[in-house]
Tab-separated table of C-alpha atoms in Angstrom:
chain	number	residue	atom	x	y	z
A	141	MET	CA	62.909	84.073	89.301
A	142	ASP	CA	63.701	80.966	91.360
A	143	LYS	CA	66.591	80.119	89.047
A	144	TYR	CA	67.890	83.666	89.310
A	145	ASP	CA	67.743	83.525	93.114
A	146	ASP	CA	69.532	80.182	93.079
A	147	LEU	CA	72.262	81.612	90.849
A	148	LYS	CA	72.606	84.630	93.129
A	149	LYS	CA	72.975	82.386	96.212
A	150	LYS	CA	75.653	80.300	94.491
A	151	ARG	CA	77.556	83.421	93.490
A	152	GLU	CA	77.443	84.785	97.034
A	153	ALA	CA	78.609	81.419	98.391
A	154	SER	CA	81.466	81.428	95.886
A	155	LYS	CA	82.551	84.895	96.998
A	156	LEU	CA	82.591	83.805	100.644
A	157	GLY	CA	85.029	80.959	99.999
A	158	GLY	CA	85.466	78.979	103.216
A	159	GLY	CA	83.186	81.279	105.197
A	160	GLN	CA	83.410	84.521	107.155
A	161	LYS	CA	85.205	82.992	110.168
A	162	ARG	CA	88.051	81.747	108.010
A	163	ILE	CA	88.169	85.054	106.134
A	164	ASP	CA	88.491	86.874	109.469
A	165	LYS	CA	91.313	84.531	110.471
A	166	GLN	CA	93.070	85.264	107.165
A	167	HIS	CA	92.797	88.991	107.849
A	168	SER	CA	94.027	88.573	111.436
A	169	GLN	CA	97.235	87.064	110.062
A	170	GLY	CA	97.834	90.143	107.911
A	171	LYS	CA	96.813	88.358	104.712
A	172	LEU	CA	94.270	89.321	102.075
A	173	THR	CA	91.740	86.826	100.714
A	174	ALA	CA	92.087	85.252	97.282
A	175	ARG	CA	89.487	87.569	95.746
A	176	GLU	CA	90.839	90.704	97.398
A	177	ARG	CA	94.232	89.917	95.888
A	178	VAL	CA	92.790	89.516	92.397
A	179	TYR	CA	90.837	92.775	92.621
A	180	LEU	CA	93.902	94.702	93.811
A	181	LEU	CA	96.192	93.134	91.204
A	182	LEU	CA	93.981	93.886	88.209
A	183	ASP	CA	92.621	97.141	86.834
A	184	GLU	CA	89.360	98.173	88.464
A	185	ASN	CA	86.282	96.269	87.195
A	186	SER	CA	88.352	94.358	84.625
A	187	PHE	CA	88.218	90.880	86.185
A	188	GLU	CA	86.120	88.238	84.435
A	189	GLU	CA	85.836	85.050	86.469
A	190	ILE	CA	85.797	81.554	84.992
A	191	GLY	CA	84.607	78.447	86.868
A	192	ALA	CA	83.078	80.177	89.891
A	193	PHE	CA	80.704	77.270	90.569
A	194	VAL	CA	83.080	74.356	90.013
A	195	SER	CA	83.192	71.923	92.938
A	196	HIS	CA	85.239	68.847	93.799
A	197	ARG	CA	84.147	65.420	92.560
A	198	SER	CA	85.526	63.223	95.332
A	199	GLN	CA	83.055	61.546	97.700
A	200	ASP	CA	85.581	59.927	100.051
A	201	PHE	CA	86.668	60.859	103.587
A	202	GLY	CA	83.638	63.068	104.216
A	203	LEU	CA	84.073	65.228	101.121
A	204	ASP	CA	80.560	64.268	99.996
A	205	LYS	CA	79.173	66.309	102.897
A	206	VAL	CA	80.938	69.620	102.232
A	207	HIS	CA	81.197	71.555	98.976
A	208	PHE	CA	82.573	75.029	98.286
A	209	PRO	CA	81.754	76.707	94.936
A	210	GLY	CA	85.036	77.412	93.163
A	211	ASP	CA	86.860	74.575	94.964
A	212	GLY	CA	89.513	76.773	96.557
A	213	VAL	CA	90.826	78.730	93.587
A	214	VAL	CA	89.617	81.894	91.852
A	215	THR	CA	90.430	81.873	88.132
A	216	GLY	CA	89.849	84.243	85.240
A	217	TYR	CA	91.301	87.085	83.242
A	218	GLY	CA	91.538	90.854	83.423
A	219	LYS	CA	93.847	93.747	82.646
A	220	ILE	CA	96.923	95.359	84.157
A	221	HIS	CA	97.493	98.882	82.855
A	222	GLY	CA	95.047	98.064	80.086
A	223	ARG	CA	96.842	94.882	78.943
A	224	LEU	CA	95.331	91.379	79.084
A	225	VAL	CA	96.589	88.933	81.725
A	226	TYR	CA	95.319	85.592	83.022
A	227	VAL	CA	95.298	84.908	86.736
A	228	PHE	CA	94.546	82.247	89.328
A	229	SER	CA	94.399	82.895	93.059
A	230	GLN	CA	94.346	80.032	95.559
A	231	ASP	CA	91.972	80.410	98.499
A	232	PHE	CA	93.475	79.229	101.789
A	233	THR	CA	90.065	79.455	103.493
A	234	VAL	CA	88.894	76.431	101.447
A	235	PHE	CA	90.654	73.211	102.494
A	236	GLY	CA	93.846	75.224	103.087
A	237	GLY	CA	94.042	76.054	99.387
A	238	SER	CA	94.870	72.407	98.700
A	239	LEU	CA	94.871	71.201	95.109
A	240	SER	CA	92.168	68.745	94.022
A	241	GLU	CA	91.338	67.309	90.614
A	242	SER	CA	88.822	70.111	89.912
A	243	HIS	CA	91.092	72.783	91.394
A	244	ALA	CA	93.905	71.678	89.051
A	245	ALA	CA	91.562	71.566	86.048
A	246	LYS	CA	90.584	75.192	86.652
A	247	ILE	CA	94.238	76.277	86.756
A	248	CYS	CA	95.051	74.249	83.630
A	249	GLN	CA	92.172	75.882	81.771
A	250	ILE	CA	93.547	79.340	82.583
A	251	MET	CA	97.045	78.298	81.532
A	252	ASP	CA	95.707	76.972	78.220
A	253	LEU	CA	93.821	80.215	77.569
A	254	ALA	CA	96.911	82.286	78.396
A	255	MET	CA	98.933	80.276	75.874
A	256	LYS	CA	96.216	80.371	73.230
A	257	ASN	CA	95.759	84.147	73.512
A	258	GLY	CA	99.403	85.004	74.086
A	259	ALA	CA	99.083	86.797	77.429
A	260	PRO	CA	101.055	86.688	80.706
A	261	LEU	CA	100.043	84.207	83.407
A	262	ILE	CA	100.067	85.267	87.064
A	263	GLY	CA	99.573	82.728	89.849
A	264	LEU	CA	98.751	83.880	93.385
A	265	ASN	CA	99.778	80.868	95.456
A	266	ASP	CA	98.486	80.159	98.959
A	267	SER	CA	98.281	76.386	99.269
A	268	GLY	CA	99.230	73.554	101.583
A	269	GLY	CA	99.854	71.237	98.628
A	270	ALA	CA	97.886	68.279	97.319
A	271	ARG	CA	94.479	67.476	98.837
A	272	ILE	CA	95.302	64.219	100.592
A	273	GLN	CA	91.662	63.031	100.568
A	274	GLU	CA	91.887	62.673	96.781
A	275	GLY	CA	95.238	60.883	96.798
A	276	VAL	CA	96.913	60.233	93.464
A	277	VAL	CA	94.237	62.138	91.509
A	278	SER	CA	95.371	65.433	93.036
A	279	LEU	CA	98.996	64.564	92.354
A	280	ALA	CA	98.120	63.937	88.714
A	281	GLY	CA	96.713	67.482	88.660
A	282	TYR	CA	100.150	68.794	89.567
A	283	ALA	CA	101.675	66.858	86.700
A	284	ASP	CA	99.245	68.569	84.309
A	285	ILE	CA	100.243	71.989	85.678
A	286	PHE	CA	103.988	71.278	85.497
A	287	TYR	CA	103.640	70.131	81.894
A	288	ARG	CA	101.968	73.416	80.980
A	289	ASN	CA	104.639	75.398	82.859
A	290	THR	CA	107.331	73.856	80.688
A	291	ARG	CA	105.325	74.318	77.485
A	292	ALA	CA	104.719	77.986	78.318
A	293	SER	CA	108.347	78.678	79.223
A	294	GLY	CA	109.782	81.259	76.832
A	295	VAL	CA	106.383	81.655	75.147
A	296	ILE	CA	104.475	83.803	77.652
A	297	PRO	CA	105.757	85.474	80.838
A	298	GLN	CA	104.912	83.400	83.914
A	299	ILE	CA	104.834	85.114	87.297
A	300	SER	CA	104.314	83.371	90.642
A	301	VAL	CA	103.358	85.197	93.823
A	302	ILE	CA	103.799	83.242	97.057
A	303	MET	CA	101.285	84.651	99.538
A	304	GLY	CA	101.048	81.994	102.220
A	305	PRO	CA	102.631	78.778	103.543
A	306	CYS	CA	103.137	76.746	100.348
A	307	ALA	CA	104.525	73.222	100.541
A	308	GLY	CA	105.240	70.244	98.292
A	309	GLY	CA	103.630	70.439	94.885
A	310	ALA	CA	102.494	73.996	95.614
A	311	VAL	CA	106.083	75.235	95.215
A	312	TYR	CA	107.364	73.028	92.390
A	313	SER	CA	105.292	74.881	89.806
A	314	PRO	CA	106.352	78.401	90.930
A	315	ALA	CA	110.009	77.345	90.728
A	316	LEU	CA	109.464	76.575	87.029
A	317	THR	CA	108.114	80.068	86.303
A	318	ASP	CA	110.044	83.201	85.323
A	319	PHE	CA	109.700	85.371	88.429
A	320	ILE	CA	108.735	84.713	92.046
A	321	PHE	CA	107.448	87.261	94.561
A	322	MET	CA	107.299	86.599	98.304
A	323	VAL	CA	105.902	88.443	101.337
A	324	GLU	CA	107.905	88.811	104.538
A	325	ASP	CA	106.670	86.825	107.557
A	326	THR	CA	103.568	85.356	105.852
A	327	SER	CA	104.807	83.465	102.789
A	328	PHE	CA	106.914	80.306	102.854
A	329	MET	CA	108.177	77.810	100.281
A	330	PHE	CA	109.033	74.256	101.410
A	331	VAL	CA	109.654	71.015	99.632
A	332	THR	CA	109.087	69.528	103.089
A	333	GLY	CA	108.096	71.650	106.098
A	334	PRO	CA	109.892	72.049	109.460
A	335	ASN	CA	107.949	69.215	111.127
A	336	VAL	CA	108.921	66.712	108.422
A	337	VAL	CA	112.540	67.883	108.552
A	338	LYS	CA	112.596	67.399	112.313
A	339	THR	CA	111.076	63.919	112.060
A	340	VAL	CA	113.465	62.669	109.384
A	341	THR	CA	116.757	64.464	110.077
A	342	HIS	CA	116.165	65.642	113.687
A	343	GLU	CA	117.068	69.199	112.675
A	344	GLU	CA	115.328	72.011	114.537
A	345	VAL	CA	114.511	74.830	112.101
A	346	SER	CA	111.870	77.547	111.987
A	347	SER	CA	109.539	78.095	109.046
A	348	GLU	CA	111.236	81.431	108.344
A	349	ASP	CA	114.769	80.004	108.301
A	350	LEU	CA	113.754	76.988	106.240
A	351	GLY	CA	111.637	78.651	103.573
A	352	GLY	CA	110.841	82.274	104.352
A	353	ALA	CA	111.089	85.215	101.979
A	354	ILE	CA	114.505	86.305	103.282
A	355	SER	CA	115.955	82.791	103.162
A	356	HIS	CA	114.901	82.297	99.556
A	357	ALA	CA	116.074	85.794	98.617
A	358	GLU	CA	119.547	85.457	100.142
A	359	LYS	CA	120.374	81.732	100.222
A	360	SER	CA	118.575	79.814	97.473
A	361	GLY	CA	117.974	82.715	95.076
A	362	VAL	CA	114.508	81.353	94.306
A	363	ASN	CA	112.809	84.563	95.460
A	364	ASP	CA	113.193	87.445	92.980
A	365	PHE	CA	111.266	90.179	94.811
A	366	THR	CA	110.505	90.601	98.538
A	367	SER	CA	107.668	92.777	99.861
A	368	PRO	CA	106.603	93.714	103.407
A	369	ASN	CA	102.887	92.944	102.857
A	370	ASP	CA	100.341	91.661	100.341
A	371	LEU	CA	99.399	95.111	99.051
A	372	ASP	CA	102.971	96.189	98.312
A	373	CYS	CA	103.646	92.814	96.686
A	374	LEU	CA	100.716	93.150	94.278
A	375	ARG	CA	101.788	96.692	93.370
A	376	ASN	CA	105.243	95.309	92.634
A	377	VAL	CA	103.769	92.662	90.321
A	378	ARG	CA	101.809	95.327	88.431
A	379	ASP	CA	105.011	97.318	87.996
A	380	LEU	CA	107.016	94.343	86.666
A	381	VAL	CA	104.382	93.622	84.009
A	382	THR	CA	104.992	97.073	82.480
A	383	TYR	CA	108.515	95.963	81.472
A	384	LEU	CA	107.403	92.724	79.793
A	385	PRO	CA	105.860	91.920	76.399
A	386	GLN	CA	102.635	89.941	76.151
A	387	ASN	CA	104.429	86.970	74.583
A	388	TYR	CA	107.546	85.883	72.707
A	389	SER	CA	106.397	87.335	69.365
A	390	GLU	CA	105.720	90.861	70.635
A	391	GLN	CA	107.812	93.763	71.875
A	392	ALA	CA	107.649	95.158	75.401
A	393	PRO	CA	105.428	98.243	75.764
A	394	ILE	CA	107.004	101.674	75.378
A	395	LYS	CA	106.396	104.098	78.210
A	396	LYS	CA	105.976	107.657	77.009
A	397	ILE	CA	108.436	110.030	78.659
A	398	ARG	CA	107.814	113.724	79.076
A	399	SER	CA	111.308	115.022	78.380
A	400	SER	CA	114.389	113.918	76.482
A	401	PHE	CA	117.426	112.439	78.222
A	402	ASP	CA	119.697	114.913	80.032
A	403	GLU	CA	123.237	114.442	78.720
A	404	LYS	CA	124.603	115.828	81.987
A	405	LYS	CA	123.663	112.531	83.630
A	406	THR	CA	126.337	110.620	81.727
A	407	GLU	CA	128.944	113.224	82.689
A	408	LYS	CA	128.331	112.240	86.313
A	409	ILE	CA	129.902	108.820	85.610
A	410	LYS	CA	133.340	110.496	85.667
A	411	THR	CA	132.812	111.398	89.320
A	412	ILE	CA	131.690	107.854	90.214
A	413	LEU	CA	134.523	105.838	88.672
A	414	PRO	CA	137.646	106.018	90.890
A	415	ASP	CA	141.059	106.926	89.482
A	416	ASN	CA	142.508	103.888	91.247
A	417	SER	CA	141.131	100.755	89.544
A	418	THR	CA	141.497	98.747	92.760
A	419	LEU	CA	138.929	100.889	94.596
A	420	PRO	CA	135.275	99.780	94.621
A	421	TYR	CA	132.251	101.764	93.430
A	422	ASP	CA	128.522	101.046	93.248
A	423	ILE	CA	127.558	100.016	89.710
A	424	ARG	CA	123.951	101.014	90.430
A	425	GLU	CA	125.048	104.660	90.452
A	426	VAL	CA	126.487	104.211	86.958
A	427	ILE	CA	123.305	102.494	85.754
A	428	ASP	CA	121.199	105.412	87.016
A	429	CYS	CA	123.305	107.783	84.909
A	430	VAL	CA	122.395	105.944	81.705
A	431	VAL	CA	118.757	104.876	82.048
A	432	ASP	CA	115.519	106.841	82.288
A	433	ASP	CA	114.918	108.417	85.695
A	434	ASP	CA	113.741	105.976	88.399
A	435	SER	CA	113.231	103.204	85.855
A	436	PHE	CA	115.719	100.578	87.085
A	437	LYS	CA	113.974	97.570	88.651
A	438	GLU	CA	116.494	95.159	90.126
A	439	VAL	CA	115.848	91.396	90.128
A	440	LYS	CA	117.224	89.070	92.846
A	441	SER	CA	118.771	92.059	94.625
A	442	ASP	CA	119.643	90.025	97.762
A	443	PHE	CA	121.189	87.013	96.004
A	444	ALA	CA	124.695	86.812	94.483
A	445	LYS	CA	125.223	90.530	95.026
A	446	ASN	CA	128.458	90.524	93.034
A	447	ILE	CA	126.316	90.785	89.903
A	448	VAL	CA	123.385	93.147	89.324
A	449	VAL	CA	120.540	92.267	86.951
A	450	GLY	CA	117.211	93.926	86.282
A	451	PHE	CA	114.988	95.882	83.950
A	452	CYS	CA	115.139	99.561	83.034
A	453	ARG	CA	113.890	101.913	80.338
A	454	ILE	CA	115.931	103.864	77.842
A	455	ASP	CA	113.888	106.441	75.917
A	456	GLY	CA	110.850	104.640	77.289
A	457	LYS	CA	111.867	101.245	75.872
A	458	SER	CA	112.337	98.182	78.078
A	459	VAL	CA	115.960	97.030	78.419
A	460	GLY	CA	117.643	94.293	80.476
A	461	ILE	CA	120.686	95.226	82.579
A	462	VAL	CA	123.558	92.858	83.444
A	463	ALA	CA	126.361	94.446	85.459
A	464	ASN	CA	129.288	93.359	87.603
A	465	GLN	CA	129.221	94.896	91.100
A	466	PRO	CA	132.704	96.007	92.278
A	467	THR	CA	131.511	96.667	95.854
A	468	VAL	CA	130.915	92.931	96.453
A	469	LEU	CA	133.879	90.544	96.112
A	470	ALA	CA	135.359	93.085	93.665
A	471	GLY	CA	132.693	91.993	91.182
A	472	VAL	CA	134.251	88.557	90.730
A	473	LEU	CA	132.118	85.873	89.090
A	474	ASP	CA	131.182	82.698	90.954
A	475	ILE	CA	128.636	79.891	90.613
A	476	ASP	CA	125.675	81.805	92.058
A	477	SER	CA	126.275	85.028	90.127
A	478	SER	CA	126.804	83.097	86.886
A	479	ARG	CA	123.529	81.226	87.339
A	480	LYS	CA	121.719	84.452	88.275
A	481	GLY	CA	123.039	86.274	85.224
A	482	ALA	CA	122.443	83.388	82.825
A	483	ARG	CA	118.826	82.896	83.861
A	484	PHE	CA	118.088	86.601	83.431
A	485	VAL	CA	119.790	86.737	80.017
A	486	ARG	CA	117.813	83.692	78.911
A	487	PHE	CA	114.535	85.376	79.855
A	488	CYS	CA	115.425	88.568	77.961
A	489	ASP	CA	116.457	86.536	74.929
A	490	SER	CA	113.130	84.701	74.917
A	491	PHE	CA	111.067	87.890	75.065
A	492	ASN	CA	112.892	90.264	72.698
A	493	ILE	CA	114.289	92.477	75.450
A	494	PRO	CA	117.681	93.982	74.468
A	495	LEU	CA	120.574	93.772	76.915
A	496	LEU	CA	122.891	96.483	78.192
A	497	VAL	CA	126.003	95.021	79.845
A	498	PHE	CA	128.291	96.906	82.249
A	499	GLU	CA	131.507	94.930	82.594
A	500	ASP	CA	134.159	95.348	85.267
A	501	VAL	CA	135.264	91.917	86.402
A	502	PRO	CA	138.612	90.508	87.590
A	503	GLY	CA	137.690	86.968	86.527
A	504	PHE	CA	136.230	83.856	88.151
A	505	LEU	CA	136.477	83.164	91.883
A	506	PRO	CA	139.296	80.645	92.649
A	507	GLY	CA	138.665	77.725	94.986
A	508	THR	CA	137.846	74.035	95.173
A	509	ASP	CA	134.078	74.570	95.638
A	510	GLN	CA	133.929	76.667	92.476
A	511	GLU	CA	136.028	74.208	90.459
A	512	TRP	CA	133.979	71.219	91.587
């Protein structure tokens, strides 16, 4: 009975993360905790945790006096719409979600299992970067994660969800994955934060302008999907998974549709396309006439708007869309739109998703910047 009580205490301590005060602070900032995010992301009662009692090994800089079961990251597996996925969720209430040797080992274990079992990997990132008390050991942990990111590329879908202020190594790994989700006002991605920028270059810049969800959606193109809050973001992740196969050797799931396609929808295209070829029109309206109702899910909608890419369903089957957008720069191609389109096509090619291309393009944008 004593052993059982001890186990129960450890489990309760693991669930509390950095403690109730820090959990309350997380909530006051409009953010969910690491565990709350996992439970909302996965199907009810499907989560199986791995490594709940793992703790850091370092004894330097006072770390020998404080230990948190789980070491700042919740890892395990569960289901989304009945399909297996592997997940890790960084806990900002424990050392700011910083990555230690043990923290990295837990993530690597989940990545290895996802590869071995051919299932998508979803990372919920909320981390200040490497745990400086552990020095080079924590940095080596990042190297192990990056290596697995590259090995998994094109083999299993990799999804990163930025749910807090992530800096340094905490954003290098997400940038290597297939899709990135961000939350307005609470999630940030920096190579170096505003304070470092100010110190080195004397530039004054806010966290939002430097690495906020809108900045990465519109300027860098790193952010694929923007959500107003954690809950909407996690719902969006669940929805994206329905378009993707489990791995490179499988097909995407087919969604059963109640009725057959209405041919009258395609007739509507005649009313959308203008008689004068120099007049613009919204290609999204044409896409809606061809695909299953309400099935088009646009990717990078705020970046390089002269090209539209995303997923849809046709007769319930997952299809990738690549389309020029005449309402923006007449649909002309440039560097950003070419990179956006190419990356999306490469993903679809890796995961057996057929492509439907809508082409209406005057050519490539002239100019010295484009040529160089």
